[in-house]
Coordinates of C-alpha atoms in Angstrom, one line a residue:
M154 CA 0.0 0.0 0.0
H155 CA 1.4 3.4 -1.0
S156 CA 2.5 5.4 2.0
E157 CA 0.6 8.6 1.1
S158 CA -2.7 6.8 0.5
R159 CA -2.2 4.9 3.8
Y160 CA -1.8 8.1 5.7
E161 CA -4.7 9.8 3.9
Q162 CA -7.0 7.0 5.0
I163 CA -6.7 8.4 8.5
F164 CA -9.1 11.1 7.5
S165 CA -11.8 8.9 6.1
S166 CA -11.3 6.3 8.9
T167 CA -11.7 9.0 11.5
I168 CA -14.8 10.3 9.9
V169 CA -16.3 6.8 9.8
F170 CA -15.3 6.4 13.5
S171 CA -16.9 9.7 14.4
I172 CA -20.1 8.9 12.6
A173 CA -20.2 5.5 14.3
L174 CA -19.9 7.2 17.8
I175 CA -22.8 9.4 16.9
I176 CA -25.0 6.6 15.6
L177 CA -24.1 4.5 18.7
G178 CA -25.2 7.5 20.8
F179 CA -28.6 7.6 19.1
I180 CA -29.0 3.9 19.5
M181 CA -28.4 4.1 23.3
D182 CA -30.7 7.1 23.9
T183 CA -33.6 9.1 22.4
P184 CA -33.0 12.2 20.3
A185 CA -34.8 14.3 23.0
N186 CA -32.6 13.1 25.8
I187 CA -29.5 13.5 23.6
L188 CA -30.3 17.1 22.8
S189 CA -31.0 18.0 26.5
G190 CA -27.8 16.1 27.4
L191 CA -25.7 18.1 24.9
Y192 CA -27.1 21.3 26.4
R193 CA -26.0 20.1 29.9
I194 CA -22.6 19.2 28.5
V195 CA -21.9 22.6 27.0
T196 CA -23.2 24.5 30.1
M197 CA -21.1 22.6 32.6
Q198 CA -18.0 24.0 34.2
D199 CA -16.1 20.8 33.2
L200 CA -13.6 20.7 36.0
L201 CA -12.1 17.3 36.7
I202 CA -13.7 14.9 37.1
T203 CA -16.9 15.7 35.1
D204 CA -18.2 12.5 33.6
Y205 CA -20.5 13.4 30.7
V206 CA -22.0 9.9 30.9
Y207 CA -23.1 10.7 34.4
I208 CA -24.4 14.2 33.8
A209 CA -25.9 13.7 30.3
G210 CA -26.2 10.0 29.6
A211 CA -24.1 7.7 27.5
G212 CA -25.9 8.7 24.3
A213 CA -25.2 12.4 24.6
A214 CA -21.6 11.8 25.7
L215 CA -20.9 9.6 22.6
V216 CA -22.5 12.1 20.3
N217 CA -20.4 14.9 21.7
A218 CA -17.3 12.6 21.3
G219 CA -18.2 12.0 17.7
I220 CA -18.7 15.7 16.9
V221 CA -15.5 16.8 18.6
T222 CA -13.5 14.0 16.9
M223 CA -14.9 15.0 13.5
I224 CA -14.1 18.7 14.1
S225 CA -10.5 17.7 15.1
V226 CA -9.7 15.6 12.1
C227 CA -11.1 18.3 9.8
I228 CA -8.9 20.9 11.4
I229 CA -5.9 18.7 10.7
K230 CA -7.0 18.0 7.2
F231 CA -7.9 21.4 6.0
S232 CA -5.0 23.2 7.8
G233 CA -2.7 21.1 5.6
D234 CA -1.0 19.4 8.6
P235 CA 0.4 16.1 7.4
F236 CA -1.2 12.9 8.6
N237 CA 1.1 10.6 10.6
G238 CA 1.2 8.5 13.8
F239 CA 0.7 11.6 15.9
T240 CA -2.6 12.3 14.1
I241 CA -3.9 9.0 15.6
V242 CA -2.8 10.2 19.0
E243 CA -4.7 13.4 18.6
M244 CA -7.9 11.6 17.6
G245 CA -7.6 9.3 20.6
L246 CA -7.2 12.2 22.9
M247 CA -10.0 14.3 21.4
A248 CA -12.4 11.3 21.3
G249 CA -11.5 10.3 24.9
F250 CA -11.5 13.6 26.6
S251 CA -14.8 14.7 24.9
L252 CA -16.3 12.1 27.2
F253 CA -15.3 14.1 30.2
G254 CA -14.2 17.7 29.7
K255 CA -14.0 18.8 26.1
N256 CA -17.1 19.7 24.2
C257 CA -18.0 21.1 20.8
L258 CA -18.0 24.7 22.2
N259 CA -15.2 25.1 24.7
I260 CA -12.5 23.9 22.4
W261 CA -12.9 26.7 19.9
P262 CA -11.5 29.7 21.8
I263 CA -8.2 27.8 22.4
I264 CA -8.0 26.8 18.7
L265 CA -8.6 30.4 17.8
G266 CA -5.8 31.5 20.1
T267 CA -3.3 29.2 18.5
W268 CA -4.4 30.3 15.0
L269 CA -3.7 33.9 16.1
Y270 CA -0.3 32.8 17.4
A271 CA 0.5 31.3 14.0
K272 CA -0.5 34.6 12.3
Y273 CA 1.6 36.6 14.8
Q274 CA 4.6 34.4 14.0
R275 CA 3.8 34.7 10.3
E276 CA 3.8 30.9 10.0
P277 CA 1.2 28.6 8.5
F278 CA -1.4 27.3 11.0
S279 CA -0.6 23.8 9.8
K280 CA 2.5 23.9 11.9
Y281 CA 0.5 24.6 15.1
A282 CA -2.8 22.8 14.3
S283 CA -1.8 19.8 16.4
V284 CA -0.7 22.0 19.3
A285 CA -4.1 23.7 19.1
L286 CA -5.9 20.5 19.6
L287 CA -3.6 19.3 22.4
A288 CA -3.9 22.7 24.2
T289 CA -7.6 22.0 24.6
A290 CA -6.5 20.2 27.8
L291 CA -7.4 23.5 29.4
S292 CA -10.9 23.6 28.0
P293 CA -12.3 23.4 31.5
M294 CA -10.7 26.8 32.2
V295 CA -12.7 28.2 29.3
S296 CA -16.0 26.8 30.6
Y297 CA -15.2 27.9 34.1
M298 CA -14.4 31.5 33.2
A299 CA -17.5 31.6 31.0
L300 CA -20.0 29.9 33.3
G301 CA -18.6 29.1 36.8
S302 CA -16.4 31.8 38.1
I303 CA -17.7 34.6 40.3
H304 CA -16.6 36.9 37.5
A305 CA -18.0 34.6 34.8
S306 CA -19.0 35.9 31.4
L307 CA -18.9 34.6 27.9
P308 CA -16.4 37.3 26.7
L309 CA -14.2 36.4 29.7
G310 CA -14.3 32.7 28.7
L311 CA -13.5 33.5 25.1
L312 CA -10.6 35.8 26.1
T313 CA -9.2 33.1 28.4
G314 CA -9.3 30.5 25.7
I315 CA -7.6 32.8 23.2
L316 CA -4.9 33.5 25.8
I317 CA -4.3 29.8 26.4
G318 CA -4.1 29.0 22.8
F319 CA -1.6 31.9 22.2
I320 CA 0.7 31.0 25.1
L321 CA 0.8 27.1 24.9
P322 CA 2.7 26.7 21.6
S323 CA 5.9 28.3 22.9
L324 CA 5.6 26.8 26.4
S325 CA 5.0 23.3 25.2
A326 CA 8.0 23.5 22.8
Y327 CA 10.2 24.3 25.8
T328 CA 8.8 21.7 28.2
Y329 CA 9.2 19.0 25.6
K330 CA 13.0 19.3 25.7
I331 CA 13.4 19.1 29.5
Q332 CA 11.4 15.8 29.8
N333 CA 13.8 13.9 27.4
G334 CA 11.0 12.0 25.7
M335 CA 10.2 10.2 28.9
N336 CA 6.7 11.7 29.4
L337 CA 4.4 11.1 26.4
Y338 CA 1.9 13.7 27.6
N339 CA 4.1 16.8 27.1
M340 CA 1.2 19.1 26.7
G341 CA -0.2 17.9 30.0
F342 CA 2.9 19.1 31.7
A343 CA 2.9 22.5 30.0
C344 CA -0.8 23.0 30.7
G345 CA -0.2 22.0 34.4
L346 CA 2.5 24.7 34.7
F347 CA 0.2 27.3 33.1
A348 CA -2.8 26.3 35.4
M349 CA -0.5 26.5 38.5
M350 CA 0.0 30.2 37.7
V351 CA -3.7 30.9 36.9
V352 CA -5.2 29.3 40.0
P353 CA -3.3 31.5 42.5
I354 CA -4.2 34.6 40.4
L355 CA -7.9 33.6 40.5
T356 CA -7.6 33.0 44.3
A357 CA -6.1 36.5 44.7
F358 CA -9.2 38.0 43.0
G359 CA -11.5 36.1 45.4
D360 CA -12.3 33.3 43.0
K361 CA -11.2 29.7 43.6
P362 CA -12.2 26.8 41.3
D363 CA -12.2 23.4 42.9
S364 CA -12.2 19.8 41.6
V365 CA -15.5 17.9 41.4
L366 CA -16.4 14.2 41.1
Y367 CA -19.2 13.2 38.7
W368 CA -18.6 9.5 38.2
A369 CA -21.0 7.1 36.4
T370 CA -21.5 3.5 37.4
H371 CA -23.3 0.4 36.1
Y372 CA -22.2 0.9 32.5
N373 CA -19.7 -1.9 32.4
D374 CA -21.8 -4.4 30.4
V375 CA -22.5 -1.8 27.7
F376 CA -18.9 -0.5 27.3
I377 CA -17.3 -4.0 27.5
I378 CA -19.3 -4.9 24.4
V379 CA -18.6 -1.6 22.6
M380 CA -14.9 -1.4 23.4
G381 CA -14.4 -5.2 22.9
V382 CA -15.9 -5.0 19.4
L383 CA -13.8 -1.9 18.6
C384 CA -10.5 -3.4 19.8
T385 CA -11.1 -6.8 18.2
S386 CA -12.0 -5.0 14.9
M387 CA -8.7 -3.1 15.1
I388 CA -6.7 -6.3 15.5
L389 CA -8.5 -8.0 12.6
M390 CA -8.0 -5.0 10.4
G391 CA -4.4 -5.0 11.2
F392 CA -3.9 -8.6 10.1
Y393 CA -6.2 -8.7 7.1
G394 CA -7.1 -5.1 6.1
T395 CA -3.9 -3.5 5.1
G396 CA -2.9 -5.5 2.0
V397 CA 0.2 -6.9 3.8
P398 CA 0.5 -10.7 4.5
P399 CA -0.5 -11.5 8.1
W400 CA 2.9 -13.1 8.8
A401 CA 4.6 -9.8 7.8
V402 CA 2.2 -7.8 10.0
W403 CA 2.9 -10.1 13.0
A404 CA 6.7 -9.7 12.4
G405 CA 6.3 -5.9 12.4
Y406 CA 4.3 -6.0 15.6
R407 CA 6.9 -8.1 17.3
R408 CA 9.5 -5.6 16.2
L409 CA 7.4 -2.8 17.5
L410 CA 7.3 -4.5 20.9
T411 CA 11.1 -4.2 21.1
T412 CA 11.1 -0.4 21.0
T413 CA 11.4 1.8 24.1
G414 CA 8.6 4.1 23.1
R415 CA 10.6 7.2 23.9
A416 CA 9.2 10.3 22.2
P417 CA 9.3 10.8 19.3
S418 CA 8.4 7.2 18.2
D419 CA 6.0 7.4 15.2
Y420 CA 5.0 3.8 14.9
L421 CA 2.9 4.4 11.8
R422 CA 5.9 5.7 9.9
M423 CA 8.2 3.1 11.4
F424 CA 6.2 -0.1 11.1
G425 CA 3.2 0.7 8.9
A426 CA -0.6 0.5 9.5
G427 CA -0.9 -3.3 10.2
P428 CA 1.3 -3.5 13.3
V429 CA -0.1 -0.2 14.6
L430 CA -3.7 -1.4 14.3
I431 CA -2.8 -4.6 16.2
N432 CA -1.0 -2.5 18.8
I433 CA -4.1 -0.3 19.2
G434 CA -6.4 -3.2 19.7
V435 CA -4.2 -5.1 22.1
N436 CA -3.5 -2.0 24.2
G437 CA -7.2 -1.2 24.3
I438 CA -7.9 -4.7 25.6
L439 CA -5.2 -4.3 28.3
G440 CA -6.9 -1.0 29.4
I441 CA -10.2 -2.8 29.7
I442 CA -8.7 -5.6 31.6
Y443 CA -7.0 -3.3 34.0
I444 CA -10.2 -1.5 34.9
L445 CA -12.1 -4.7 35.4
A446 CA -9.2 -6.3 37.4
V447 CA -9.2 -3.5 40.0
G448 CA -12.9 -3.5 40.3
G449 CA -13.4 -0.2 38.5
E450 CA -16.1 1.3 36.3
L451 CA -16.1 1.7 32.5
N452 CA -17.6 5.2 32.1
G453 CA -16.7 8.5 30.4
P454 CA -13.3 9.1 32.1
T455 CA -12.1 5.5 32.0
V456 CA -13.2 4.9 28.4
G457 CA -11.6 8.2 27.6
G458 CA -8.4 6.8 29.2
I459 CA -8.6 3.7 27.1
F460 CA -9.1 5.8 24.0
T461 CA -6.0 7.8 24.9
I462 CA -3.9 4.6 25.3
M463 CA -5.2 3.4 21.9
G464 CA -4.2 6.7 20.4
F465 CA -0.7 6.6 21.8
S466 CA -0.4 3.1 20.5
A467 CA 0.7 4.8 17.3
F468 CA 3.3 6.9 19.1
G469 CA 5.1 5.2 21.9
K470 CA 2.9 2.8 23.9
H471 CA 2.9 -1.0 23.6
A472 CA 2.1 -3.9 25.9
F473 CA 5.6 -4.3 27.2
N474 CA 6.1 -0.7 28.4
I475 CA 2.6 0.1 29.7
I476 CA 2.1 -3.1 31.9
P477 CA 5.0 -2.2 34.3
V478 CA 3.5 1.3 34.9
M479 CA 0.0 -0.2 35.5
I480 CA 1.5 -2.7 38.0
G481 CA 3.3 0.2 39.8
V482 CA 0.1 2.2 40.1
A483 CA -1.9 -0.7 41.4
L484 CA 0.9 -1.5 44.0
G485 CA 1.0 2.2 45.0
A486 CA -2.8 2.2 45.5
Y487 CA -2.6 -0.7 48.0
G488 CA 0.5 0.7 49.6
M489 CA -1.1 4.1 50.3
H490 CA -4.2 2.5 51.9
Y491 CA -6.4 3.3 49.0
T492 CA -7.9 0.7 46.7
P493 CA -7.2 0.7 43.0
D494 CA -10.9 1.3 42.3
Y495 CA -10.7 4.8 43.8
P496 CA -11.7 7.0 40.7
A497 CA -8.5 9.0 40.5
L498 CA -6.4 5.9 40.8
Q499 CA -8.4 4.1 38.1
L500 CA -7.5 7.0 35.8
A501 CA -3.9 6.9 37.1
G502 CA -3.6 3.3 36.0
L503 CA -4.6 4.2 32.5
F504 CA -3.2 7.7 32.0
G505 CA -0.1 6.9 34.0
T506 CA 1.1 5.0 31.0
T507 CA 2.4 8.4 29.9
L508 CA 5.5 7.1 31.6
A509 CA 5.8 4.0 29.4
P510 CA 9.1 5.2 27.9
I511 CA 10.7 4.9 31.3
A512 CA 9.8 1.2 31.4
G513 CA 10.8 0.8 27.8
H514 CA 14.1 2.6 28.1
F515 CA 15.3 1.5 31.6
G516 CA 13.4 -1.7 32.1
W517 CA 10.4 -3.1 34.0
L518 CA 11.7 -2.3 37.5
P519 CA 12.1 1.5 36.9
G520 CA 8.8 1.4 35.1
I521 CA 7.1 -0.1 38.1
L522 CA 8.8 2.5 40.3
A523 CA 7.5 5.3 38.1
G524 CA 4.0 3.9 38.3
F525 CA 4.3 3.6 42.1
I526 CA 5.4 7.2 42.4
H527 CA 2.8 8.4 40.0
S528 CA 0.0 6.8 42.0
A529 CA 1.0 9.1 44.9
L530 CA 1.9 12.2 43.1
V531 CA -1.1 12.4 40.7
L532 CA -3.4 12.6 43.7
Q533 CA -1.6 15.7 44.9
T534 CA -1.0 17.6 41.6
G535 CA -4.7 18.0 41.0
G536 CA -4.9 20.4 43.9
P537 CA -2.7 23.2 42.6
V538 CA -4.4 23.2 39.2
A539 CA -7.9 22.9 40.8
G540 CA -9.3 20.5 38.2
L541 CA -8.6 22.9 35.3
N542 CA -6.1 20.7 33.5
L543 CA -7.6 17.7 31.9
Y544 CA -4.2 16.2 31.4
N545 CA -3.3 16.1 35.1
N546 CA -1.6 12.8 34.7
G547 CA 0.6 14.4 32.1
F548 CA 1.5 17.1 34.6
S549 CA 2.4 14.5 37.2
G550 CA 4.2 12.4 34.6
G551 CA 6.3 15.3 33.6
L552 CA 7.5 16.0 37.1
I553 CA 8.4 12.3 37.5
A554 CA 10.2 12.2 34.2
I555 CA 12.3 15.3 35.0
V556 CA 13.4 13.7 38.3
L557 CA 13.8 10.0 37.3
Y558 CA 15.5 10.4 34.0
P559 CA 18.7 12.2 35.1
T560 CA 18.7 10.3 38.4
I561 CA 18.6 6.8 36.8
T562 CA 20.9 7.8 34.0
A563 CA 23.6 9.3 36.2
I564 CA 23.5 6.9 39.1
W565 CA 22.4 3.5 37.7
K566 CA 23.6 3.8 34.1
R567 CA 26.6 6.0 35.0
R568 CA 26.2 8.3 32.1
R569 CA 25.8 12.0 31.9
P570 CA 22.2 13.1 31.4
V571 CA 21.6 15.5 28.5
L572 CA 18.7 17.5 27.2
R573 CA 17.0 16.7 23.9
D574 CA 17.5 19.4 21.3
E575 CA 14.9 18.4 18.7
D576 CA 12.1 20.9 17.8
Y577 CA 8.7 19.9 19.3
Y578 CA 7.0 20.8 16.1
D579 CA 9.1 18.3 14.1
L580 CA 6.8 15.7 15.6
F581 CA 3.9 16.9 13.5
E582 CA 5.5 17.9 10.2
E583 CA 6.8 14.6 8.7
N584 CA 4.9 11.8 7.0
D585 CA 7.5 9.9 5.1
P586 CA 8.0 6.2 6.1
I587 CA 11.0 5.6 8.3
D588 CA 13.5 2.9 7.3
I589 CA 14.3 1.0 10.5
S590 CA 16.0 -2.0 8.9
S591 CA 19.3 -1.0 10.4
W592 CA 18.0 0.1 13.7
R593 CA 18.9 -1.6 17.0
T594 CA 15.5 -0.9 18.6
H595 CA 15.8 -3.1 21.6
R596 CA 16.9 -1.5 24.8
K597 CA 19.4 -4.3 25.7
E598 CA 20.9 -4.2 22.2
S599 CA 21.5 -0.5 22.4
T600 CA 23.2 -0.7 25.8
R601 CA 25.8 -3.2 24.4
R602 CA 27.3 -0.7 22.0
S603 CA 30.6 0.8 22.5
S604 CA 30.6 4.1 24.4
H605 CA 32.6 5.6 21.5
E606 CA 30.1 4.7 18.8
M607 CA 28.6 7.8 17.3
H608 CA 25.1 8.0 15.7
P609 CA 23.0 10.8 14.2
V610 CA 20.2 12.2 16.2
Y611 CA 16.7 11.2 15.1
S612 CA 15.4 13.7 12.6
G613 CA 12.0 12.3 11.7
D614 CA 12.8 10.5 8.5
A615 CA 16.3 9.1 8.9
G616 CA 18.9 8.2 11.4
M617 CA 18.6 6.3 14.7
P618 CA 15.5 5.8 16.7
P619 CA 14.6 8.4 19.3
D620 CA 16.0 6.4 22.2
E621 CA 19.5 6.4 20.7
P622 CA 21.0 9.9 20.9
E623 CA 22.1 9.9 24.5
E624 CA 24.2 6.8 23.8
S625 CA 26.7 9.0 21.9
E626 CA 26.9 11.4 24.9
Q627 CA 28.5 8.9 27.3
T628 CA 31.5 9.9 29.2

């Protein structure tokens, strides 16, 4: 299958997926209930954790998810932003978080702000379209300033969103470098830093947002069927729907499992559609199993977490690097006298896989340690941002990555930690297939190389994989 046509199919496939979500929503509820539910969704403050399934019903939540996902892929398409593995990430994020925080109204001011930033920099919006979608992590801040604050007004909400969209591109480009590719949710860390400044300012003006908990239960049977069918379909499409022999697809998936997942790892460009579809389906099933194993609930936030894992299955996550983090979160839950079915910890088990590169790069034990620390830290980082940052696990993951990466590298690996110097926006600009035939993708293989062996830094379409550069920096 020709590479360009393969990537272009992301658009039509996402449109089909979005329409399927909308149809499923209307199957699960009546049009009248869906319309009233959508009204409740767009008029909520949307602070974490606001489960749209709880406040509006599963039908309205799925319809909102379908609309937001369709809007998102159209923005990517018509801005001219190339389709690649990160496009799948964005679609997973937008579909997932539009079940609990993003809606078809509160995302627009932020997107407008990023568009204005592109105009200010005299650059095409296509360079920043992906960042605009990621920055909607702060959509609750738009809703809060428009509807929930003591100073609330629609113009204030609009202005807040524009400011967010204008600031986040430069901030996220900086935070990407200091995390060394070890936190996949870079924008979550950037948004967390921004929210930590905004909340004290609001408090100083007599306004203090606070986290909430709307959490739906008793939807397991429905979502097990829906998500099970989706994940199984992905696996079957991977084996039989890409025009590549199943044995070759399986070989590609096995090779994918040997990567560390360190950002940037565009699996679509590295391995093709077949292995990526299998990875998406397998990881989605692992997410379902985790929630059921800890006695949790499949609802808006947890299904959103599973969608996010499935999206990042095209860009860094696979079974061997997410399972250690999930184990660490579950162990941390028991160790801190909570149970893993505590809502925030259910989400930590899913979204904590943002730290998958630590497990992939350093091994299972550091991965479990990262998950253990995350299970404690994520419960505290929500306070300073007051539920305004939907990617709170990315904020926590960024803090952990900044601490663990240099510590493990310097003390355990006895190497000098270095910062990455790639441009954040390079992640979104390339769509050429990557030749990995000469790559040593496995962590153990890379550590056996001579400390004097030099390799080029990953540039998006050539060179060594993203987990290789620091090997040339050994002392």
